């Protein structure tokens, strides 16, 4: 595992065991650090596409029926005279959801940070299988390309919502986007799932098998616990979505009836008999709900690590944090029915799902209290990573509170499929996970690129993003409680909703400002790679092992021997030491006790 990286000339070829070419170093790299950057940059590009789509359909909701030069330029035939077509509105909503959930948050968080941090924080030379890691990234890249190509299909991209419920998704003739666009969506997702499974298996094996000497499971940083459990949830639940996608492909192309029954189109009865669209909902949400935890758990891990480091205190309740991660993972697999309360479900079953859904609030609350207690009386370093971490806790709590309403089968009836739901899950999973990702990027950028991000641009990025995120999603709760349904491309046909038009304009203005300020972040991200201030080895004075590795990336991470671990990951401000942090590889002094909260 480590022999080939130990005794080579490190200067001219980054310590690799053979001379690297551009292709083996930057394209088909098997080095986890390079693969992490590939995931991050691919995810960033997909994120730009996803955000642009959301800005377009927000403008459509705010100013329906009004000609828009941007629509004409970007949508072409789908916006005759600059007025957006109803079908393309649904397609934009669908692809926006798909890209943000799977291609940005799942890959951007798990793909980037699991790859970057697992080997570095557990003291391993690389992942268990560098080759599988490379294959995992390239499958992700391929699925991203196919998803983007589906935008250019003549009849339009998939337009059945990101949840692709049948029959819109199962009948190729149902709407424009149900044809080739939907087929490409399914192919892209099947490849994405293969990528995710290969990556997850790699992460699990690496954490179990390749920890350095002294790195017991209770000395692991919470980041690694989060990535490890996230990978396990992925392995358990992604195959179910794959089966749903394959059955949907069978229904679409091979005449089966898994999800279709008694369908009439223009008075003509179709031959499908005996299937059930609700079966698809069960299969989809059995992945779909664990998926939100696949997205949020890595962000929680990153935030725990950054908060301890930036408040110069040990994380509060380390073992309780691990227990809550495990509890969330278990409970996430038995709550999927709360997405289906009004699908005709037996009310008793609804009450069971309500109970399990409310239970999951307990480990989530444990984490929230522990973060707040970690901050309490800490020596807070309010750098951009720390601000995004605090923002994460804020949006996680505010978004989670509305989940208590939506998780109750009786209360959910009033607000199901309104903007209340959109506001809830964007705050608790969309914005929170993005904040976790931004926090991680600001914190580990020096580890990835050897340079620092500009702090002042980071502050601008955080404050405007934070104000705009609440500006967009806070008012949405109210228009949702007023009954405004999701996914309608215009509400002008309903006099009932005329009073809400102004609120939609305000939301859209906040969204546009929030979208534009991401340009500041993108400039900071790409410019700092070349012009950023060069970093020192341990810029944040952190205790974990990745900061003991040299700044210059070498194949195998450490020159010479891998450091051994003698203490847990959170020895900050420990009495009896000169510095306010003690790295994990420093042996205990005589008579010093190891902390284990």
XYZ file of C-alpha atoms in Angstrom, residues 194-526:
333
model
C -23.094 3.448 -10.744
C -20.583 6.234 -10.058
C -22.023 6.892 -6.613
C -21.944 3.199 -5.635
C -18.325 2.735 -6.763
C -17.314 5.839 -4.819
C -19.235 4.817 -1.696
C -17.768 1.298 -1.598
C -14.301 2.803 -1.944
C -14.899 5.232 0.941
C -16.227 2.486 3.230
C -13.313 0.107 2.585
C -10.770 2.909 2.982
C -12.121 4.021 6.364
C -12.351 0.472 7.683
C -9.023 -0.849 6.411
C -6.495 1.934 5.897
C -6.447 3.908 9.152
C -2.940 4.686 10.385
C -1.477 3.242 13.597
C -3.336 4.577 16.640
C -6.314 5.905 14.638
C -9.148 4.073 16.383
C -12.740 4.762 15.332
C -13.208 7.035 18.378
C -10.224 9.140 17.357
C -11.604 9.813 13.886
C -12.588 13.406 13.095
C -16.371 13.823 12.752
C -15.860 14.571 9.052
C -14.751 10.976 8.495
C -17.645 9.575 10.523
C -20.026 11.634 8.393
C -18.484 10.529 5.073
C -18.360 6.897 6.221
C -22.032 6.785 7.243
C -23.069 8.764 4.148
C -21.384 6.130 1.970
C -23.242 3.358 3.812
C -26.607 5.111 3.290
C -25.713 5.482 -0.415
C -24.923 1.784 -0.818
C -28.197 0.846 0.876
C -30.521 3.206 -0.949
C -29.175 4.063 -4.413
C -29.798 0.543 -5.830
C -33.524 1.060 -5.115
C -33.579 4.160 -7.330
C -31.702 2.214 -9.993
C -34.381 -0.485 -9.895
C -37.106 2.177 -10.198
C -35.303 3.722 -13.188
C -34.884 0.326 -14.878
C -38.573 -0.570 -14.365
C -39.502 2.847 -15.767
C -37.313 2.175 -18.825
C -39.156 -1.167 -19.225
C -42.538 0.583 -19.049
C -41.442 3.224 -21.541
C -39.707 1.093 -24.127
C -40.738 -2.544 -23.693
C -44.492 -2.407 -23.078
C -44.554 -3.541 -19.441
C -47.007 -2.105 -16.878
C -45.157 -1.734 -13.579
C -46.347 1.826 -13.002
C -49.228 2.214 -15.469
C -52.896 1.206 -15.380
C -56.217 2.268 -16.931
C -54.822 5.181 -18.928
C -56.910 7.147 -21.422
C -55.398 9.567 -23.917
C -57.891 11.674 -25.917
C -60.635 9.141 -25.247
C -58.555 6.184 -26.391
C -57.792 3.534 -23.786
C -54.179 2.319 -23.690
C -53.315 -1.350 -23.194
C -51.504 -0.847 -19.863
C -53.139 -2.812 -17.048
C -52.397 -3.587 -13.421
C -49.490 -1.272 -12.597
C -49.407 1.404 -9.911
C -47.810 4.844 -10.020
C -47.775 4.764 -6.199
C -45.335 1.840 -6.386
C -42.945 4.186 -8.192
C -43.392 6.782 -5.454
C -42.406 4.184 -2.845
C -39.314 3.146 -4.793
C -38.318 6.731 -5.538
C -38.723 8.046 -2.006
C -37.024 5.044 -0.447
C -33.940 6.545 -2.047
C -35.236 10.122 -2.086
C -35.384 10.553 1.650
C -32.036 8.950 2.540
C -30.722 11.109 -0.334
C -31.396 14.288 1.639
C -29.218 12.874 4.425
C -26.577 11.788 1.899
C -26.519 15.487 1.026
C -26.633 16.944 4.551
C -24.442 14.548 6.582
C -21.141 15.451 4.849
C -22.019 19.130 5.386
C -22.635 18.375 9.079
C -19.232 16.688 9.327
C -17.441 19.613 7.680
C -19.236 22.116 9.910
C -18.347 20.153 13.086
C -14.664 20.162 12.122
C -14.588 23.857 11.138
C -16.471 24.954 14.260
C -14.088 23.168 16.614
C -11.072 24.578 14.769
C -12.453 28.110 14.493
C -13.757 28.398 18.044
C -10.474 26.950 19.440
C -12.485 24.512 21.561
C -12.988 20.745 21.493
C -16.223 19.805 19.727
C -18.944 19.481 22.361
C -20.330 15.949 22.785
C -18.091 14.035 20.366
C -19.664 10.649 21.081
C -23.179 12.086 21.031
C -22.356 13.554 17.612
C -21.349 10.101 16.341
C -24.445 8.514 17.877
C -26.669 11.136 16.226
C -25.055 10.523 12.818
C -25.768 6.785 13.211
C -29.318 7.452 14.442
C -30.024 9.767 11.500
C -28.692 7.131 9.091
C -30.951 4.433 10.533
C -34.075 6.595 10.803
C -33.589 8.056 7.312
C -34.511 4.670 5.823
C -37.907 4.429 7.574
C -39.451 7.850 6.953
C -39.979 7.923 3.188
C -43.781 7.749 3.448
C -44.006 11.347 4.676
C -43.637 12.432 1.040
C -46.790 10.468 0.208
C -49.345 11.411 2.872
C -51.916 12.423 0.267
C -51.322 9.549 -2.161
C -54.238 7.597 -0.656
C -52.077 6.008 2.034
C -53.778 4.200 4.921
C -54.138 6.799 7.722
C -52.641 4.348 10.234
C -49.536 3.995 8.066
C -49.469 7.785 7.866
C -49.347 7.964 11.656
C -46.433 5.486 11.714
C -44.462 7.611 9.235
C -45.346 10.726 11.237
C -43.885 9.084 14.353
C -40.615 8.040 12.667
C -40.298 11.447 10.968
C -40.662 13.328 14.244
C -38.164 10.933 15.854
C -35.477 12.033 13.409
C -35.783 15.545 14.851
C -34.113 14.256 18.042
C -30.639 13.395 16.674
C -30.826 16.510 14.469
C -31.529 18.623 17.565
C -28.663 16.928 19.446
C -26.334 18.078 16.684
C -27.740 21.613 16.654
C -27.374 21.978 20.442
C -23.842 20.575 20.317
C -22.805 23.068 17.636
C -24.231 25.952 19.636
C -22.498 24.680 22.781
C -19.208 24.368 20.874
C -19.493 28.057 19.966
C -20.420 29.032 23.541
C -17.569 30.997 25.174
C -15.235 29.975 22.356
C -12.452 32.143 20.992
C -14.342 32.610 17.718
C -12.320 33.145 14.538
C -15.001 34.588 12.274
C -13.390 33.746 8.943
C -15.604 32.979 5.915
C -15.572 29.207 6.623
C -16.769 29.819 10.182
C -19.481 32.249 9.023
C -20.823 29.705 6.540
C -20.747 27.067 9.302
C -22.791 29.296 11.615
C -25.098 30.083 8.666
C -25.487 26.335 8.158
C -26.715 25.856 11.734
C -29.144 28.770 11.293
C -30.712 27.481 8.067
C -30.710 23.899 9.334
C -32.737 24.921 12.395
C -35.143 27.270 10.568
C -35.661 24.797 7.730
C -36.001 21.896 10.154
C -38.748 23.578 12.171
C -41.101 23.615 9.176
C -40.303 19.927 8.681
C -42.178 19.240 11.922
C -45.332 20.600 10.248
C -44.765 18.743 6.976
C -43.905 15.527 8.813
C -47.311 15.472 10.498
C -49.814 13.631 8.313
C -52.737 15.850 9.356
C -50.970 19.208 9.110
C -49.281 18.295 5.822
C -52.594 18.088 3.941
C -53.021 21.888 3.870
C -49.553 22.697 2.591
C -48.641 19.639 0.508
C -47.360 20.649 -2.938
C -47.375 24.346 -2.109
C -44.457 26.744 -1.853
C -44.311 25.899 1.856
C -42.695 22.584 0.903
C -40.314 24.326 -1.516
C -39.264 26.741 1.244
C -38.775 23.909 3.743
C -36.534 21.627 1.747
C -34.530 24.402 0.106
C -33.597 25.782 3.513
C -32.948 22.517 5.302
C -31.198 20.668 2.522
C -30.438 23.045 -0.343
C -29.117 26.164 1.378
C -27.755 24.268 4.403
C -25.824 21.810 2.239
C -24.522 24.650 0.045
C -23.355 26.535 3.140
C -21.598 23.370 4.344
C -19.966 23.031 0.944
C -18.863 26.686 0.878
C -17.523 26.366 4.438
C -15.535 23.307 3.395
C -14.171 25.045 0.299
C -13.050 28.148 2.223
C -11.453 25.965 4.912
C -9.718 23.296 2.803
C -8.921 25.393 -0.278
C -5.305 25.875 0.937
C -5.009 22.088 1.246
C -6.338 21.604 -2.279
C -4.547 24.403 -4.138
C -1.730 25.565 -1.839
C -3.104 29.116 -1.783
C -5.599 31.048 0.327
C -8.928 32.422 -0.848
C -9.395 36.196 -0.510
C -11.006 36.757 2.892
C -12.752 40.045 2.075
C -14.398 38.611 -1.032
C -15.428 35.687 1.201
C -17.168 38.104 3.579
C -19.022 39.787 0.697
C -20.006 36.355 -0.610
C -21.303 35.192 2.767
C -23.301 38.215 3.868
C -25.099 38.878 0.581
C -25.763 35.147 0.065
C -27.109 34.806 3.624
C -29.479 37.785 3.335
C -30.691 36.724 -0.122
C -31.208 33.071 0.857
C -33.583 34.085 3.635
C -35.047 36.770 1.382
C -35.992 34.086 -1.116
C -37.178 31.281 1.128
C -38.678 33.049 4.142
C -41.552 34.691 2.204
C -42.162 31.390 0.403
C -43.540 29.916 3.632
C -46.266 32.537 3.652
C -47.322 32.211 0.023
C -47.345 28.449 0.626
C -49.652 28.812 3.639
C -51.848 31.020 1.454
C -52.208 28.008 -0.822
C -49.987 28.865 -3.810
C -49.186 25.562 -5.559
C -45.721 24.532 -6.753
C -44.737 24.060 -10.391
C -47.351 26.379 -11.935
C -45.692 28.521 -14.596
C -48.123 31.347 -13.966
C -50.737 32.082 -11.309
C -52.447 34.861 -13.232
C -55.486 32.658 -13.979
C -56.401 32.517 -10.299
C -57.809 35.808 -8.924
C -57.380 34.164 -5.499
C -53.593 34.569 -5.798
C -53.431 38.113 -7.224
C -52.393 39.509 -3.843
C -49.341 37.224 -3.800
C -47.900 38.520 -7.078
C -45.891 41.228 -5.322
C -44.373 38.710 -2.911
C -43.210 36.643 -5.878
C -41.540 39.731 -7.348
C -39.680 40.348 -4.061
C -38.566 36.700 -3.922
C -37.291 36.899 -7.496
C -35.341 40.113 -6.847
C -33.609 38.474 -3.865
C -32.911 35.402 -6.022
C -31.351 37.531 -8.781
C -29.087 39.398 -6.339
C -28.122 36.134 -4.628
C -27.381 34.542 -7.995
C -25.238 37.446 -9.195
C -23.142 37.533 -6.008
C -22.014 33.968 -6.704
C -19.896 35.546 -9.454
C -17.781 37.072 -6.640
C -17.236 33.573 -5.258
C -16.448 32.101 -8.693
C -13.906 34.853 -9.355
C -12.340 34.277 -5.931
C -12.256 30.512 -6.489
C -10.595 30.530 -9.907
